[in-house]
Amino acid sequence: MAENVERLTEESSEAMEDGEEGTLEPQIEDLIHRISELQQGLAKEKSSKELGETQALWEALNRELDSLNVEKVHLEEVLNKKQEALMILQQHCQARESEAPRLAAGEQLKDLVVRHKDLWEFSVLEQRLAREIRALERSREQLRAE
């Protein structure tokens, strides 16, 4: 593009040196027209490049969103399994509670401590998974917003 502008400038200078002042006005108009075309071409090239970069970014964000969705599904599956295990443990604890009167006081205390620890651990895991899922959903929403 710069070469074309230089060539047009040289042509204009040559025309002036050759004494073609009478034909100078149409040549100037032609030069203005050519410069305008060159500027439009440069603007189109820049726009095209920016569009390509934007499309590449869009595709990368979509891939990241897909990845986050896959991870969310996986975490939901893990959460469901943990909730099922917690329910089984709670049922087991309830069954033990019905047997508690037959146990000695020391054994009852041990069982209660173990049950409490198990329930607490599963509760902590469930809360952590819930926080991770919320964080992933926020990330997904942010990516969609972008």
XYZ file of N, CA and C in Angstrom:
438
model
N 0.817 -1.179 0.000
C 0.000 0.000 0.000
C 0.875 1.262 0.000
N 1.916 1.279 0.824
C 2.807 2.433 0.891
C 3.492 2.642 -0.456
N 3.780 1.544 -1.162
C 4.418 1.645 -2.480
C 3.495 2.361 -3.464
N 2.204 2.077 -3.370
C 1.241 2.717 -4.262
C 1.176 4.220 -4.005
N 1.216 4.625 -2.745
C 1.184 6.044 -2.412
C 2.441 6.727 -2.946
N 3.587 6.076 -2.789
C 4.837 6.643 -3.300
C 4.774 6.786 -4.830
N 4.253 5.768 -5.514
C 4.140 5.800 -6.972
C 3.229 6.936 -7.405
N 2.117 7.122 -6.674
C 1.196 8.200 -7.023
C 1.842 9.561 -6.806
N 2.635 9.698 -5.750
C 3.331 10.956 -5.474
C 4.339 11.242 -6.580
N 5.056 10.211 -7.016
C 6.038 10.383 -8.090
C 5.355 10.791 -9.388
N 4.222 10.178 -9.691
C 3.492 10.520 -10.910
C 3.058 11.978 -10.876
N 2.606 12.420 -9.708
C 2.164 13.804 -9.560
C 3.327 14.756 -9.767
N 4.481 14.423 -9.186
C 5.671 15.270 -9.328
C 6.119 15.315 -10.776
N 6.105 14.190 -11.450
C 6.524 14.130 -12.853
C 5.600 14.969 -13.721
N 4.327 14.929 -13.429
C 3.365 15.691 -14.222
C 3.610 17.176 -14.059
N 3.950 17.580 -12.862
C 4.218 18.995 -12.617
C 5.501 19.420 -13.323
N 6.510 18.565 -13.324
C 7.782 18.889 -13.972
C 7.629 18.948 -15.485
N 6.768 18.145 -16.037
C 6.582 18.102 -17.482
C 5.734 19.277 -17.980
N 5.264 20.088 -17.094
C 4.496 21.254 -17.491
C 3.070 20.922 -17.849
N 2.549 19.912 -17.300
C 1.180 19.500 -17.597
C 0.232 20.100 -16.565
N 0.331 21.379 -16.346
C -0.485 21.997 -15.309
C -1.947 22.009 -15.693
N -2.262 22.021 -16.927
C -3.649 22.036 -17.375
C -4.366 20.734 -17.041
N -3.625 19.652 -17.008
C -4.226 18.361 -16.706
C -4.001 17.975 -15.254
N -3.519 18.903 -14.471
C -3.184 18.624 -13.071
C -4.431 18.366 -12.219
N -5.479 19.152 -12.450
C -6.675 18.994 -11.618
C -7.287 17.600 -11.744
N -7.475 17.057 -12.953
C -8.010 15.684 -13.042
C -7.055 14.671 -12.405
N -5.750 14.914 -12.533
C -4.793 13.981 -11.914
C -4.893 14.043 -10.396
N -5.073 15.225 -9.852
C -5.200 15.365 -8.400
C -6.458 14.638 -7.924
N -7.547 14.817 -8.662
C -8.777 14.120 -8.304
C -8.577 12.609 -8.369
N -7.849 12.173 -9.388
C -7.551 10.743 -9.516
C -6.707 10.266 -8.335
N -5.711 11.076 -7.966
C -4.863 10.722 -6.817
C -5.686 10.652 -5.534
N -6.562 11.625 -5.347
C -7.424 11.621 -4.149
C -8.285 10.368 -4.150
N -8.824 10.035 -5.299
C -9.653 8.827 -5.406
C -8.830 7.578 -5.086
N -7.629 7.489 -5.622
C -6.763 6.319 -5.387
C -6.374 6.228 -3.907
N -6.046 7.390 -3.297
C -5.685 7.402 -1.871
C -6.872 6.929 -1.035
N -8.062 7.383 -1.389
C -9.275 6.957 -0.681
C -9.456 5.446 -0.786
N -9.246 4.906 -1.973
C -9.362 3.454 -2.167
C -8.338 2.703 -1.321
N -7.119 3.228 -1.273
C -6.071 2.588 -0.468
C -6.425 2.620 1.014
N -6.952 3.763 1.474
C -7.340 3.869 2.881
C -8.468 2.891 3.208
N -9.410 2.771 2.296
C -10.503 1.815 2.514
C -9.976 0.390 2.556
N -9.017 0.095 1.703
C -8.414 -1.249 1.689
C -7.711 -1.541 3.004
N -6.975 -0.542 3.511
C -6.293 -0.721 4.797
C -7.300 -0.930 5.917
N -8.378 -0.148 5.899
C -9.406 -0.285 6.933
C -10.046 -1.664 6.864
N -10.293 -2.165 5.655
C -10.878 -3.500 5.509
C -9.935 -4.576 6.032
N -8.641 -4.437 5.720
C -7.661 -5.418 6.210
C -7.621 -5.427 7.737
N -7.618 -4.236 8.343
C -7.585 -4.146 9.811
C -8.844 -4.755 10.414
N -10.002 -4.448 9.838
C -11.262 -5.002 10.324
C -11.273 -6.521 10.199
N -10.770 -7.009 9.087
C -10.730 -8.456 8.867
C -9.838 -9.141 9.902
N -8.697 -8.525 10.181
C -7.785 -9.085 11.185
C -8.437 -9.091 12.561
N -9.080 -7.991 12.930
C -9.748 -7.905 14.226
C -10.878 -8.917 14.322
N -11.601 -9.110 13.237
C -12.682 -10.096 13.220
C -12.125 -11.499 13.446
N -11.015 -11.808 12.802
C -10.386 -13.123 12.987
C -9.955 -13.336 14.423
N -9.368 -12.315 15.022
C -8.943 -12.424 16.423
C -10.141 -12.606 17.339
N -11.209 -11.867 17.075
C -12.418 -11.983 17.890
C -13.029 -13.373 17.759
N -13.060 -13.895 16.542
C -13.609 -15.243 16.340
C -12.760 -16.292 17.059
N -11.460 -16.136 17.042
C -10.581 -17.083 17.735
C -10.832 -17.032 19.235
N -10.989 -15.837 19.767
C -11.280 -15.690 21.196
C -12.626 -16.309 21.531
N -13.617 -16.078 20.689
C -14.953 -16.643 20.892
C -14.883 -18.178 20.934
N -14.144 -18.756 20.006
C -14.016 -20.215 19.969
C -13.313 -20.734 21.219
N -12.282 -20.038 21.671
C -11.571 -20.451 22.888
C -12.492 -20.385 24.094
N -13.296 -19.343 24.178
C -14.237 -19.216 25.300
C -15.299 -20.311 25.251
N -15.750 -20.651 24.058
C -16.731 -21.735 23.942
C -16.131 -23.076 24.365
N -14.854 -23.297 23.995
C -14.204 -24.542 24.422
C -14.083 -24.582 25.946
N -13.743 -23.459 26.545
C -13.622 -23.384 28.009
C -14.979 -23.628 28.659
N -16.033 -23.058 28.091
C -17.380 -23.261 28.617
C -17.764 -24.739 28.534
N -17.456 -25.378 27.409
C -17.741 -26.809 27.267
C -16.994 -27.614 28.326
N -15.751 -27.265 28.540
C -14.947 -27.954 29.545
C -15.553 -27.781 30.936
N -15.979 -26.574 31.243
C -16.594 -26.315 32.552
C -17.913 -27.082 32.704
N -18.664 -27.184 31.631
C -19.915 -27.941 31.689
C -19.647 -29.424 31.952
N -18.617 -29.964 31.325
C -18.257 -31.369 31.556
C -17.852 -31.555 33.021
N -17.055 -30.627 33.519
C -16.619 -30.716 34.921
C -17.806 -30.601 35.871
N -18.754 -29.728 35.544
C -19.935 -29.566 36.391
C -20.716 -30.879 36.467
N -20.902 -31.513 35.309
C -21.634 -32.790 35.284
C -20.912 -33.819 36.153
N -19.588 -33.861 36.016
C -18.803 -34.809 36.817
C -18.978 -34.525 38.310
N -18.883 -33.264 38.697
C -19.019 -32.913 40.116
C -20.427 -33.208 40.634
N -21.418 -33.011 39.791
C -22.782 -33.347 40.201
C -22.926 -34.845 40.437
N -22.289 -35.639 39.585
C -22.323 -37.093 39.769
C -21.643 -37.482 41.084
N -20.505 -36.870 41.368
C -19.792 -37.148 42.625
C -20.660 -36.750 43.803
N -21.296 -35.574 43.705
C -22.170 -35.112 44.785
C -23.309 -36.093 45.011
N -23.923 -36.572 43.939
C -25.023 -37.529 44.066
C -24.562 -38.817 44.762
N -23.377 -39.297 44.390
C -22.860 -40.516 45.030
C -22.601 -40.275 46.512
N -22.044 -39.113 46.832
C -21.773 -38.792 48.241
C -23.080 -38.665 49.022
N -24.086 -38.080 48.406
C -25.381 -37.955 49.084
C -26.009 -39.322 49.324
N -25.864 -40.223 48.360
C -26.374 -41.584 48.545
C -25.641 -42.281 49.690
N -24.318 -42.121 49.724
C -23.545 -42.728 50.805
C -23.944 -42.140 52.150
N -24.183 -40.847 52.195
C -24.603 -40.197 53.434
C -25.947 -40.746 53.880
N -26.858 -40.920 52.952
C -28.173 -41.450 53.298
C -28.048 -42.872 53.863
N -27.206 -43.680 53.248
C -26.991 -45.049 53.740
C -26.410 -45.019 55.146
N -25.428 -44.143 55.360
C -24.835 -44.021 56.698
C -25.857 -43.536 57.718
N -26.717 -42.626 57.327
C -27.743 -42.143 58.247
C -28.711 -43.270 58.605
N -29.074 -44.067 57.618
C -29.949 -45.209 57.887
C -29.250 -46.207 58.804
N -27.967 -46.420 58.547
C -27.184 -47.324 59.386
C -27.134 -46.789 60.825
N -26.941 -45.491 60.941
C -26.904 -44.881 62.278
C -28.247 -45.020 62.981
N -29.317 -44.832 62.224
C -30.643 -44.977 62.821
C -30.878 -46.419 63.291
N -30.399 -47.371 62.505
C -30.541 -48.777 62.898
C -29.745 -49.046 64.168
N -28.552 -48.459 64.252
C -27.734 -48.638 65.459
C -28.387 -47.967 66.665
N -29.023 -46.834 66.433
C -29.677 -46.136 67.531
C -30.780 -46.989 68.137
N -31.460 -47.760 67.294
C -32.520 -48.620 67.823
C -31.926 -49.775 68.642
N -30.656 -50.116 68.384
C -29.984 -51.172 69.140
C -29.279 -50.611 70.377
N -29.171 -49.311 70.467
C -28.390 -48.661 71.517
C -28.756 -49.081 72.942
N -30.032 -49.236 73.263
C -30.346 -49.604 74.664
C -29.686 -50.909 75.117
N -29.372 -51.783 74.174
C -28.772 -53.076 74.555
C -27.269 -52.973 74.740
N -26.695 -51.897 74.276
C -25.242 -51.754 74.377
C -24.858 -51.154 75.726
N -23.675 -51.430 76.124
C -23.166 -50.854 77.368
C -22.905 -49.367 77.143
N -22.834 -48.610 78.183
C -22.664 -47.156 78.101
C -21.382 -46.785 77.339
N -20.292 -47.478 77.571
C -19.022 -47.176 76.891
C -19.117 -47.425 75.396
N -19.737 -48.516 75.010
C -19.875 -48.822 73.588
C -20.808 -47.822 72.903
N -21.833 -47.399 73.605
C -22.742 -46.402 73.045
C -21.999 -45.091 72.751
N -21.172 -44.708 73.691
C -20.416 -43.479 73.504
C -19.473 -43.589 72.306
N -18.772 -44.726 72.180
C -17.887 -44.927 71.030
C -18.659 -44.853 69.709
N -19.793 -45.529 69.685
C -20.608 -45.533 68.467
C -21.090 -44.126 68.115
N -21.494 -43.388 69.119
C -21.960 -42.022 68.868
C -20.832 -41.148 68.304
N -19.653 -41.296 68.871
C -18.514 -40.509 68.392
C -18.206 -40.868 66.940
N -18.197 -42.154 66.615
C -17.909 -42.595 65.250
C -18.982 -42.078 64.293
N -20.234 -42.215 64.681
C -21.330 -41.749 63.816
C -21.243 -40.239 63.603
N -20.997 -39.536 64.670
C -20.888 -38.080 64.568
C -19.741 -37.695 63.623
N -18.622 -38.368 63.776
C -17.461 -38.081 62.911
C -17.793 -38.375 61.454
N -18.412 -39.524 61.181
C -18.788 -39.894 59.811
C -19.753 -38.873 59.210
N -20.775 -38.523 59.970
C -21.748 -37.554 59.475
C -21.093 -36.196 59.232
N -20.228 -35.795 60.132
C -19.554 -34.502 59.985
C -18.679 -34.490 58.726
N -17.907 -35.573 58.508
C -17.038 -35.650 57.331
C -17.853 -35.579 56.040
N -18.954 -36.314 55.993
C -19.775 -36.273 54.787
C -20.441 -34.916 54.622
N -20.819 -34.307 55.700
C -21.412 -32.978 55.627
C -20.406 -31.974 55.066
N -19.174 -32.048 55.529
C -18.128 -31.142 55.043
C -17.893 -31.374 53.547
N -17.823 -32.638 53.142
C -17.616 -32.947 51.721
C -18.788 -32.448 50.872
N -19.983 -32.633 51.374
C -21.160 -32.178 50.643
C -21.147 -30.660 50.485
N -20.796 -29.954 51.534
C -20.727 -28.492 51.471
C -19.640 -28.045 50.496
N -18.497 -28.702 50.526
C -17.400 -28.349 49.630
C -17.813 -28.559 48.173
N -18.467 -29.692 47.895
C -18.915 -29.954 46.531
C -19.951 -28.924 46.091
N -20.836 -28.562 46.980
C -21.848 -27.562 46.649
C -21.182 -26.225 46.328
N -20.154 -25.844 47.093
C -19.429 -24.591 46.828
C -18.718 -24.660 45.477
N -18.116 -25.805 45.178
C -17.412 -25.948 43.905
C -18.380 -25.845 42.728
N -19.548 -26.444 42.869
C -20.544 -26.386 41.808
C -21.018 -24.943 41.624
N -21.261 -24.229 42.714
C -21.676 -22.829 42.604
C -20.590 -21.999 41.935
N -19.331 -22.265 42.294
C -18.224 -21.517 41.690
C -18.147 -21.806 40.190
N -18.328 -23.052 39.800
C -18.309 -23.405 38.378
C -19.471 -22.753 37.636
N -20.636 -22.713 38.268
C -21.775 -22.075 37.632
C -21.538 -20.576 37.464
N -20.926 -19.943 38.464
C -20.598 -18.523 38.338
C -19.598 -18.321 37.203
N -18.603 -19.180 37.111
C -17.604 -19.067 36.039
C -18.275 -19.233 34.681
N -19.166 -20.183 34.600
C -19.870 -20.421 33.331
C -20.690 -19.190 32.959
N -21.389 -18.604 33.930
C -22.188 -17.414 33.649
C -21.308 -16.247 33.227
N -20.139 -16.125 33.854
C -19.214 -15.058 33.481
C -18.717 -15.263 32.060
N -18.409 -16.501 31.707
C -17.950 -16.786 30.349
C -19.061 -16.514 29.325
N -20.277 -16.850 29.675
C -21.390 -16.564 28.773
C -21.563 -15.066 28.622
N -21.412 -14.345 29.720
C -21.571 -12.886 29.672
C -20.500 -12.263 28.787
N -19.306 -12.823 28.796
C -18.214 -12.282 27.966
C -18.471 -12.576 26.523
